[in-house]
Coordinates of C-alpha atoms in Angstrom, one line a residue:
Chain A
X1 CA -77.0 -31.6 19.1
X2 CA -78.8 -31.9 15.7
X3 CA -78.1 -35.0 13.7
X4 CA -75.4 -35.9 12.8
X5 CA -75.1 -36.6 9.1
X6 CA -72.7 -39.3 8.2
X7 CA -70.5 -38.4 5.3
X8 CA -69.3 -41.1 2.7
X9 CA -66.0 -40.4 1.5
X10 CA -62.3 -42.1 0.1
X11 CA -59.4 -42.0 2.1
X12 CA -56.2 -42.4 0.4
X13 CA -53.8 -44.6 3.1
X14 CA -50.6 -46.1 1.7
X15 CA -51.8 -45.9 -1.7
X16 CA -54.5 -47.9 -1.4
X17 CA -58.0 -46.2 -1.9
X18 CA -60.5 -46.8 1.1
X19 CA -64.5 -46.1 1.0
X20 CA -65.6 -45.1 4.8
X21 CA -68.8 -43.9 6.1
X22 CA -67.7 -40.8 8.6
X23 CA -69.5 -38.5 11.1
X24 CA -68.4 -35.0 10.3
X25 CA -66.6 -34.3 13.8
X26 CA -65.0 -37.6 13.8
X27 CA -61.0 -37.9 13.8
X28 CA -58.9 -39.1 11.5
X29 CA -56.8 -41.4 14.1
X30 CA -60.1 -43.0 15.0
X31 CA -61.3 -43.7 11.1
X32 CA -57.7 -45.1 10.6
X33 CA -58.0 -47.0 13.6
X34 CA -61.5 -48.7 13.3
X35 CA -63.0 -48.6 10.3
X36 CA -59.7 -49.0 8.1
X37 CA -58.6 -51.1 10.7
X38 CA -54.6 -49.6 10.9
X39 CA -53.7 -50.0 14.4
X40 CA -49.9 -49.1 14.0
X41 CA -50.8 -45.1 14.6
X42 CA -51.6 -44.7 18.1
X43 CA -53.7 -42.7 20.4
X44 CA -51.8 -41.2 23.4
X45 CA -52.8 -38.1 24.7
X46 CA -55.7 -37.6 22.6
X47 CA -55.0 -33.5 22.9
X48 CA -52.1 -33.1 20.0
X49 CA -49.7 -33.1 22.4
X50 CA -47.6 -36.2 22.2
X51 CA -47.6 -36.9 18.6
X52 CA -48.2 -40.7 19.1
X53 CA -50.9 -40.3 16.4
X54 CA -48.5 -38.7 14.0
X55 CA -49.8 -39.7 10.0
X56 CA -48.3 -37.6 7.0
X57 CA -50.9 -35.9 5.0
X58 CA -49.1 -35.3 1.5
X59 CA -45.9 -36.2 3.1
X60 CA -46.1 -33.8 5.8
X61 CA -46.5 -34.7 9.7
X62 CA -50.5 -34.0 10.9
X63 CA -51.5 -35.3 14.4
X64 CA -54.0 -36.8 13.0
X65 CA -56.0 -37.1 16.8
X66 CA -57.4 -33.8 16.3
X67 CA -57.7 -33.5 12.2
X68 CA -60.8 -34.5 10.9
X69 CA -61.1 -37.1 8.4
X70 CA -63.8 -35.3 6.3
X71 CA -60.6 -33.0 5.8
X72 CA -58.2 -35.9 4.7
X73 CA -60.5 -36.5 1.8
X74 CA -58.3 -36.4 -1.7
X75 CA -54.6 -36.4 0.5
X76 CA -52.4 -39.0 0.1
X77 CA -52.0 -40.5 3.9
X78 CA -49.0 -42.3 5.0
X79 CA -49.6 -44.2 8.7
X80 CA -46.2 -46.1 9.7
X81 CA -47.9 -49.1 8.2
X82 CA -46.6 -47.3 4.8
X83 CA -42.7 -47.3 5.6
X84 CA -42.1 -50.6 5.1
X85 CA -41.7 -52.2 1.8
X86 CA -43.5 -55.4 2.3
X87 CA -41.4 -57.2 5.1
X88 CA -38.7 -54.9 4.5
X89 CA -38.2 -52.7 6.9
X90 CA -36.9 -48.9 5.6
X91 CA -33.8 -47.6 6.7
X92 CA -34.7 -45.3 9.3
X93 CA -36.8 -48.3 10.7
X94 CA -33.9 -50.5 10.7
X95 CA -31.5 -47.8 12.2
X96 CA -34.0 -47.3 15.2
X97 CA -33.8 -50.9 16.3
X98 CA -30.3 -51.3 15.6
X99 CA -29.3 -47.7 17.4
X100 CA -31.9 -49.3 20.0
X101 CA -34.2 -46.2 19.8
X102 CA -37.2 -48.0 20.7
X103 CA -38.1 -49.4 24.2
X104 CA -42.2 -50.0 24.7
X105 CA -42.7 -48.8 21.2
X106 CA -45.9 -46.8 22.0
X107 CA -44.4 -43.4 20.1
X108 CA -42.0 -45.1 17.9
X109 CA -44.9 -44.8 14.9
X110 CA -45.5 -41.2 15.5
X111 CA -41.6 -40.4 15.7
X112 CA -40.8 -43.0 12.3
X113 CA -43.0 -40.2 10.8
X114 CA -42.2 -37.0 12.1
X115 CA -38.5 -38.6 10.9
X116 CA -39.2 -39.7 7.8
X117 CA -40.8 -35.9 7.3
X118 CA -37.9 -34.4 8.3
X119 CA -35.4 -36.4 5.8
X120 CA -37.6 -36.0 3.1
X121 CA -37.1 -31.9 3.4
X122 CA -33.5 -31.9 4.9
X123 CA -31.1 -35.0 4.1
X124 CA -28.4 -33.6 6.2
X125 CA -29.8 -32.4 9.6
X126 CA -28.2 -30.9 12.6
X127 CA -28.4 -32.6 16.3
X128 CA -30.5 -29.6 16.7
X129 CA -32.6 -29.8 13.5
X130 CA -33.3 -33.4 15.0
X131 CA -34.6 -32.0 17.7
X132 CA -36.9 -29.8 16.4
X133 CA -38.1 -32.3 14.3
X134 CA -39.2 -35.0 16.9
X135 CA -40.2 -31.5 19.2
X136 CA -44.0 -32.8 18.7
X137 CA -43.2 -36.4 19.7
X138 CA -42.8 -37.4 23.6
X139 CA -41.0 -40.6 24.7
X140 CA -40.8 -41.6 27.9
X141 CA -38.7 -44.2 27.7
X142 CA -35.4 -44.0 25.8
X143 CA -34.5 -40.2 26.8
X144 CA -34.2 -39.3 23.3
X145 CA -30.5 -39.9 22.4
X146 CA -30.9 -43.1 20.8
X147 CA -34.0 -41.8 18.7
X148 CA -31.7 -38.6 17.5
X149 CA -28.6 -40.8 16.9
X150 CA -31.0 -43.4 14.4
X151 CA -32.3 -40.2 12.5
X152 CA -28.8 -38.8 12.4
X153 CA -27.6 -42.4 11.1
X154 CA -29.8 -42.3 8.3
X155 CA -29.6 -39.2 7.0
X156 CA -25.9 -40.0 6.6
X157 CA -26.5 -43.6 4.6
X158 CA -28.9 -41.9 2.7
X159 CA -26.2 -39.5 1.4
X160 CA -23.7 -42.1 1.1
X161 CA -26.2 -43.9 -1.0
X162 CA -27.1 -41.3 -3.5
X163 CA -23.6 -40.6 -4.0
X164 CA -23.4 -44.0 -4.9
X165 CA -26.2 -44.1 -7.0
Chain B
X1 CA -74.5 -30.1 9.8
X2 CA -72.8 -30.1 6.7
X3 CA -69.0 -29.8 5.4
X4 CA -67.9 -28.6 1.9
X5 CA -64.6 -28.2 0.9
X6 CA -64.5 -24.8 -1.1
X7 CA -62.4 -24.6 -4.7
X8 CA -62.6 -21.2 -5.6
X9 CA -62.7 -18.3 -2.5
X10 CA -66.5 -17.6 -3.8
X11 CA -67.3 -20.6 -2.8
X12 CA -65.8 -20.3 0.4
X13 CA -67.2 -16.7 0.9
X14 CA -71.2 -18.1 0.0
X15 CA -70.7 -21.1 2.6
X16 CA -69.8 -18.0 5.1
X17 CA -72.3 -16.2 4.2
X18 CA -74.7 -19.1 4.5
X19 CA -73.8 -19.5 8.2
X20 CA -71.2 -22.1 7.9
X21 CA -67.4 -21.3 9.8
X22 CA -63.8 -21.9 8.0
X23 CA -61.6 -24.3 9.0
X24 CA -57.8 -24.4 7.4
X25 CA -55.9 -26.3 9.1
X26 CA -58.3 -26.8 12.1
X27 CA -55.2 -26.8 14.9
X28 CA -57.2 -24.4 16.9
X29 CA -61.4 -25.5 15.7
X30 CA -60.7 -29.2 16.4
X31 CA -58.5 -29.2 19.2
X32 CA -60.7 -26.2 20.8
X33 CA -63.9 -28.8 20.1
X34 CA -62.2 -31.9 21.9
X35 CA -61.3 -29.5 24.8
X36 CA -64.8 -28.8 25.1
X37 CA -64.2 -24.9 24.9
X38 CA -66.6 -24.2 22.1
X39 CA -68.4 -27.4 20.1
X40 CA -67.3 -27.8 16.5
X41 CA -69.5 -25.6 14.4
X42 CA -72.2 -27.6 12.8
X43 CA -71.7 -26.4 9.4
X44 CA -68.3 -26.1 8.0
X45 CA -66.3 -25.1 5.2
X46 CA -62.7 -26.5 4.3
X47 CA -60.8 -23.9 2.6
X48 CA -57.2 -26.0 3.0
X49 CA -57.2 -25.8 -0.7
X50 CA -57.3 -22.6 -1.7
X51 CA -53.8 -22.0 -3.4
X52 CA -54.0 -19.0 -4.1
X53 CA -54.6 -17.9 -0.3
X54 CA -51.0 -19.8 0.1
X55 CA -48.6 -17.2 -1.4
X56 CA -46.1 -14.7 -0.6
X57 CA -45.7 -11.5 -2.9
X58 CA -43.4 -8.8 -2.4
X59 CA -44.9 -5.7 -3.2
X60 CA -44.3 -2.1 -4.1
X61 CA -45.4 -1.4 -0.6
X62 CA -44.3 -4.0 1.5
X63 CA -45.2 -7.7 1.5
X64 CA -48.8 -9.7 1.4
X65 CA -49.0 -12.9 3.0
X66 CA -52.2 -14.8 1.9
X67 CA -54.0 -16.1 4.8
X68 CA -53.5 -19.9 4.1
X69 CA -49.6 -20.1 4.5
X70 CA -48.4 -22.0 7.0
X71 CA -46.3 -21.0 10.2
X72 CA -43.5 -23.6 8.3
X73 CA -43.5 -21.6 5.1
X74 CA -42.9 -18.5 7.2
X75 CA -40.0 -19.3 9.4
X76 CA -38.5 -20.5 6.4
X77 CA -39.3 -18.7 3.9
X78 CA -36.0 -15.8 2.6
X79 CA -37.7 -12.9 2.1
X80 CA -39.9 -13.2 5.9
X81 CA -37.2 -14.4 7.9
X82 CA -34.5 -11.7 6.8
X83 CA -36.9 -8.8 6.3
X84 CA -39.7 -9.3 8.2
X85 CA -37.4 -11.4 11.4
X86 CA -39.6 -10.7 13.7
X87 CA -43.3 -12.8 11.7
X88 CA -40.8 -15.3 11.5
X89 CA -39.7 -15.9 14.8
X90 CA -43.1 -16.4 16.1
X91 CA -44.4 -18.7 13.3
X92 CA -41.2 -20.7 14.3
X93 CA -42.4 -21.2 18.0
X94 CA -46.0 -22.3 17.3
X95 CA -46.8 -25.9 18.4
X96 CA -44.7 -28.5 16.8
X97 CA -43.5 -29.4 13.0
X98 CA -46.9 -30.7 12.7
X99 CA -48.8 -27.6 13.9
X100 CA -46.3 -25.2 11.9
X101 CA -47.3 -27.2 8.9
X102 CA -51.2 -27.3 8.5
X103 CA -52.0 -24.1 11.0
X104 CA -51.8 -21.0 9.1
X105 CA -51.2 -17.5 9.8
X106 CA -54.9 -16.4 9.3
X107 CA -55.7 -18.8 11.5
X108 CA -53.9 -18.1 14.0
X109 CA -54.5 -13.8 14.6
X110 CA -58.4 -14.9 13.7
X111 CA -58.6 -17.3 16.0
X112 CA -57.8 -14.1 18.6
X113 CA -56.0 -16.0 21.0
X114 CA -54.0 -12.8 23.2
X115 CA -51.2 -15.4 23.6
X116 CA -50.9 -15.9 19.8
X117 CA -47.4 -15.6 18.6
X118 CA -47.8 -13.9 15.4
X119 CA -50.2 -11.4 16.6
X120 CA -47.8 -8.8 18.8
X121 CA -45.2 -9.0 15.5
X122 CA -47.8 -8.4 13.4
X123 CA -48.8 -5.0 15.6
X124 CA -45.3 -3.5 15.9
X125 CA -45.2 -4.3 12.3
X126 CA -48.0 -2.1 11.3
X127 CA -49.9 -5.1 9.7
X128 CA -53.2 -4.9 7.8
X129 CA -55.6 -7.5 7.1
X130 CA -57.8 -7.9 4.3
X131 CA -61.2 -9.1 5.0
X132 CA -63.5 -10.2 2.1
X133 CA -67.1 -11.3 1.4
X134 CA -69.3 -11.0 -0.9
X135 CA -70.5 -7.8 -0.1
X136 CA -67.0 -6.7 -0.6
X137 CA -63.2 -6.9 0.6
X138 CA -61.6 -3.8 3.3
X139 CA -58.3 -3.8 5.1
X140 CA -58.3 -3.3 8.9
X141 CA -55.5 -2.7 11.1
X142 CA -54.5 -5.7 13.0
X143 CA -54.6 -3.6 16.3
X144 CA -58.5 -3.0 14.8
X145 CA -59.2 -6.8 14.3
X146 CA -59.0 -7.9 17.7
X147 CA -62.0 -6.6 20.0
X148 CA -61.5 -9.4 23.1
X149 CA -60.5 -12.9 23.3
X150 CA -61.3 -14.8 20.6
X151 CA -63.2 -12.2 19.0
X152 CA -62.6 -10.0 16.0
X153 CA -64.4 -7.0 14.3
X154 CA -64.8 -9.4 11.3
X155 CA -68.3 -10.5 10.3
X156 CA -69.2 -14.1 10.6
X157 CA -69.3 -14.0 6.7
X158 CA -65.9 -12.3 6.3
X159 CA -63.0 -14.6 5.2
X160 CA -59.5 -12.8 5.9
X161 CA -57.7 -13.6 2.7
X162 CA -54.5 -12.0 3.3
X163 CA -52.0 -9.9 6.1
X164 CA -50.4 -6.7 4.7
X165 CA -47.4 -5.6 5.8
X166 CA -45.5 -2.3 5.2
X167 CA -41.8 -2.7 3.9
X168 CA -39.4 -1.5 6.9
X169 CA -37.0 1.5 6.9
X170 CA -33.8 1.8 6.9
X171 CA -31.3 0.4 9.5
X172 CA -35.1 -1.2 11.4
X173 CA -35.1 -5.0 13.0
X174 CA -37.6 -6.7 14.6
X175 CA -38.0 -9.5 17.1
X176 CA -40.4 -11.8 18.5
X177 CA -39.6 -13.8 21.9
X178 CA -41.8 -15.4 24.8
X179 CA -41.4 -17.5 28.1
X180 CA -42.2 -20.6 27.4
X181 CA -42.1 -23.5 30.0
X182 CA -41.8 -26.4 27.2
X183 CA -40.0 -26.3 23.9
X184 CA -42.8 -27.4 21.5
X185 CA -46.6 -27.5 21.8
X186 CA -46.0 -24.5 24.0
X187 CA -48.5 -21.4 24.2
X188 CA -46.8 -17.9 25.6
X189 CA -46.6 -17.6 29.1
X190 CA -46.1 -14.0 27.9
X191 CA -44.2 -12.4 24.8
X192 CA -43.1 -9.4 23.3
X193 CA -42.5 -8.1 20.0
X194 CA -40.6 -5.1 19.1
X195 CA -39.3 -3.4 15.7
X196 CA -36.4 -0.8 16.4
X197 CA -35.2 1.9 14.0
X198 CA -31.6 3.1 14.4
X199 CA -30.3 6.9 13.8
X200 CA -27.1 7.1 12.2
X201 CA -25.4 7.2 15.7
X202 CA -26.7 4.3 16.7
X203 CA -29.5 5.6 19.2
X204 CA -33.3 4.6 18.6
X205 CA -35.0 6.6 16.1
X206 CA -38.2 4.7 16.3
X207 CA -39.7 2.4 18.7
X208 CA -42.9 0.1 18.4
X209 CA -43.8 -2.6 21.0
X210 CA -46.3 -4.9 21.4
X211 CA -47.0 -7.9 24.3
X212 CA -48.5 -11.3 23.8
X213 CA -51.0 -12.7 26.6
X214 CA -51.1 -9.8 29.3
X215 CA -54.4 -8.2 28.2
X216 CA -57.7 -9.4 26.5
X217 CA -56.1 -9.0 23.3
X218 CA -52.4 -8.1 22.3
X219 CA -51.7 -5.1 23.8
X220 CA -49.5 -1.9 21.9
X221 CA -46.9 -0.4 24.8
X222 CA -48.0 3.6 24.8
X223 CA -45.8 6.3 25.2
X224 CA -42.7 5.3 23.2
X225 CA -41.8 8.4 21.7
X226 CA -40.3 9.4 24.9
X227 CA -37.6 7.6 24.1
X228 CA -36.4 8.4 20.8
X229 CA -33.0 9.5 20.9
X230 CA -31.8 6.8 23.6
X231 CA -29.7 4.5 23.5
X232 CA -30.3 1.0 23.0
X233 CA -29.9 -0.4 26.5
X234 CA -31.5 2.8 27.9
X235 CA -34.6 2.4 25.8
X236 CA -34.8 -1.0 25.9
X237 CA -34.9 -1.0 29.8
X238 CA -37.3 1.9 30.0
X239 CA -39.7 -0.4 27.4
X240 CA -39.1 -3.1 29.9
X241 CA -40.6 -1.1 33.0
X242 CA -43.2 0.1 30.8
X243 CA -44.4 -3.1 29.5
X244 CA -44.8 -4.5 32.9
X245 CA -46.7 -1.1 34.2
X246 CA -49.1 -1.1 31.1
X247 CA -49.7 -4.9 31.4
X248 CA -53.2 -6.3 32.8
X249 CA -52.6 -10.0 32.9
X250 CA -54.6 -12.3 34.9
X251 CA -53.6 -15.4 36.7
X252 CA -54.6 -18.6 35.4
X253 CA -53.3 -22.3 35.3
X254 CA -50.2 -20.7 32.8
X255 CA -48.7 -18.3 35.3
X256 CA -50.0 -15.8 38.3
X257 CA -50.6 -12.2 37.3
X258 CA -47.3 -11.0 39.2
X259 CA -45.4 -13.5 37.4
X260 CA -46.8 -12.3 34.4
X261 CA -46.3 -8.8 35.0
X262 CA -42.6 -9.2 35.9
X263 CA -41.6 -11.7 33.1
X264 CA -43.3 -9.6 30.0
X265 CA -40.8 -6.4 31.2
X266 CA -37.6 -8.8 30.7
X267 CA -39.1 -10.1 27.6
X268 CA -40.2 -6.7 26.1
X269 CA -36.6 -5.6 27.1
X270 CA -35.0 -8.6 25.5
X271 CA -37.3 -8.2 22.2
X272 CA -36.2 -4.2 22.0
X273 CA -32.0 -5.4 22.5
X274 CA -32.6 -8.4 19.7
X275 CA -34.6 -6.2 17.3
X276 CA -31.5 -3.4 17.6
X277 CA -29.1 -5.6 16.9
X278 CA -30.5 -7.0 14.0
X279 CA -31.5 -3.1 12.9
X280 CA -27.6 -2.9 13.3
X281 CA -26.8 -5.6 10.4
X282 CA -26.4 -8.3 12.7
X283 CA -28.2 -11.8 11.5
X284 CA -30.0 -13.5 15.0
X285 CA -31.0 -17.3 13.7
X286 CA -34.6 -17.9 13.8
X287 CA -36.2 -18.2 16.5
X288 CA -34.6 -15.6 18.4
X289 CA -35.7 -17.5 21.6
X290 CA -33.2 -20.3 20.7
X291 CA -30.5 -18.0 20.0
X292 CA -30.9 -15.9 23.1
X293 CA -31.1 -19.0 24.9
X294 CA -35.0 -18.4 26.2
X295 CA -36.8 -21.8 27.0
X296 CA -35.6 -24.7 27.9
X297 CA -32.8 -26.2 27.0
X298 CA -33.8 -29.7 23.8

């Protein structure tokens, strides 16, 4: 292989702007891992098929374990570290541990995302348009139910609260 | 090595014509790199944001689709998943929310994958696709493009820009399904497209078919003219035997050749009886998998 040049470029994770040095095949799960040191998105199968490393990429789900991070230059990134408002938990994170939707927590980032995705586009989804939703996530833990039944929670509180608003 | 990321499609097509490859949304490139099947290319060129690559324009003739829209915006978008049913329903099978959202639909009949689902709609469809670069732009016949697996007729420094398809008759449907072992992050066991036109009594007045990993590349079913003037269930069994004759799948780590052989003549059938009933006016939710109740259950 010829060398490999190393690119120096901004990533844009949770709003705040971060310089990194990259090699040009290198992941974005791994940049966002090591060098910006965001350990919350996680590496599972390494082969974009369990969606453990689910980031959104101008608010829409990327695995980001096989998207390169020269690519993510200019995109505004959201890792689960992004939900939260400080110590306060969002909604759909609260609803997951209350509807006890998460077990040994290894995909619970990578479905917070796909879910927070999915509400942002659709505030009133189907059991079935859950489904779909979390279709890139695997969990081998909780069967599933729980996980549908948090998303399906929130939707509903979020329509309660803009008709309150 | 070197990466750009193009603004205007010139600048795309001089990094193609200066050896570097196009990457989109890379669902294909990267993962294909990881796998080890083929190294990342050492020079690259991002062409994710070229906008204007990322509409859908209904024209006198039909519709173009630039190459850069996503398999999301087409199993949702009106005009694609009422008209043109049968694009949408394999766009809405690819991968996962994820994939359907940053892998696009030049990507995916470039990449020449014989089990990609857009490719056997596209066929039956009577698809063109517009290659351009700097030496010019022409329009090939998607059953044209694909010369093996993962290859194409298009030069290394041809971009395709945008898929062309031809406005329907009268009283046509089309469908899209595939065996699939796994409801998301799947790839075809084997599928089958199929666009039906009905005569006024109901039988078929025109009949195009096309199967999805059985062949090098997707394969067009010959000899369908034979069974204009059939009924539905007649022709859509007769398609179904002749699917699985015309088939040469190999066995791999997917499914065995038999298996293959047998399962594409129920799915060629079962894409022939869905695209004839929506020809009839009926409206079959996208994907017509899920409605047919093909793959597992969520």
């Amino acid at each position: 292989m010829t060398d490999t040049p190393i690119h120096a470029i901004h990533l844009t994770v949770n709003g705040i702007d971060y310089p990194v040095a990259v090699a040009q095949g290198r992941n974005l799960l791994s940049v966002i891992r090591t060098e910006i040191g965001l350990t919350g998105t996680k590496e599972g199968c390494d082969d974009c098929e369990c969606g453990a490393c689910m980031v959104l990429l101008d608010g829409q789900p990327v695995n980001s374990c096989s998207y390169l991070a020269v690519q993510a230059q200019g995109r505004a990134i959201t890792t689960v570290e992004g939900l939260a408002d400080g110590d306060a938990l969002s909604l759909l994170q609260r609803n997951l541990l209350d509807e006890g939707g998460v077990q040994c927590g290894f995909c619970t980032p990578g479905m917070l995302l796909s879910a927070t995705a999915l509400l942002q586009r659709n505030d009133s989804p189907s059991e079935e348009e859950v489904r779909i939703g979390l279709s890139g996530n695997l969990c081998r833990c909780t069967g599933y139910t729980k996980i549908v039944a948090a998303v399906q929670r929130t939707a509903v509180e979020i329509r309660a609260a803009a008709r309150q608003a | 090595m070197s990466f750009a990321i193009a603004r205007t499609i010139d600048e795309a097509l001089a990094g193609l014509a200066a050896g570097a490859r196009p990457i989109a949304g890379g669902t294909d490139l990267v993962v294909g790199a990881r796998h080890g099947k083929a190294p990342l290319p050492d020079d690259l060129v991002a062409i994710d944001r070229l906008d204007e690559l990322k509409t859908v324009t209904r024209t006198a003739l039909g519709v173009s689709i630039g190459a850069l829209v996503s398999h999301h915006d087409i199993e949702t978008h009106p005009l694609l998943t009422s008209i043109y049913a049968g694009l949408a329903d394999g766009s809405a099978l690819v991968g996962s929310p994820s994939t359907r959202h940053v892998g696009t639909l030049g990507g995916n009949i470039m990449n020449g994958s014989p089990a990609m689902d857009t490719g056997a709609p596209l066929a039956v469809m009577g698809a063109e696709v517009e290659l351009r670069s700097l030496r010019g732009t022409r329009r090939v016949p998607v059953e044209q493009l694909w010369v093996g697996p993962g290859r194409t007729c298009a030069a290394p420094d041809e971009l395709c820009v945008a898929v062309h398809i031809p406005a329907p008759p009268a009283r046509a449907g089309s469908a899209y399904v595939r065996l699939e072992y796994r409801r998301a992050m799947e790839i075809a066991v084997v599928g089958a497209a199929a666009v039906v036109t009905l005569a006024d009594d109901g039988a078929v007045a025109t009949l195009a078919v096309a199967l999805t990993a059985v062949a090098p590349i997707i394969l067009s079913v010959t000899g369908l003219d034979a069974l204009v003037g059939l009924g539905v269930s007649g022709a859509a069994a007769a398609v179904g035997e002749m699917a699985a004759t015309q088939a040469t799948p190999i066995s791999d780590v997917r499914a065995s050749d038999r298996y293959r052989r047998h399962t594409v003549g129920v799915m060629a059938r079962r894409a022939v009886e869905a695209a004839a009933r929506r020809a009839g006016g009926e409206t079959i939710a996208i994907p017509v998998n899920r409605a047919i109740g093909i793959g597992a259950p969520s």
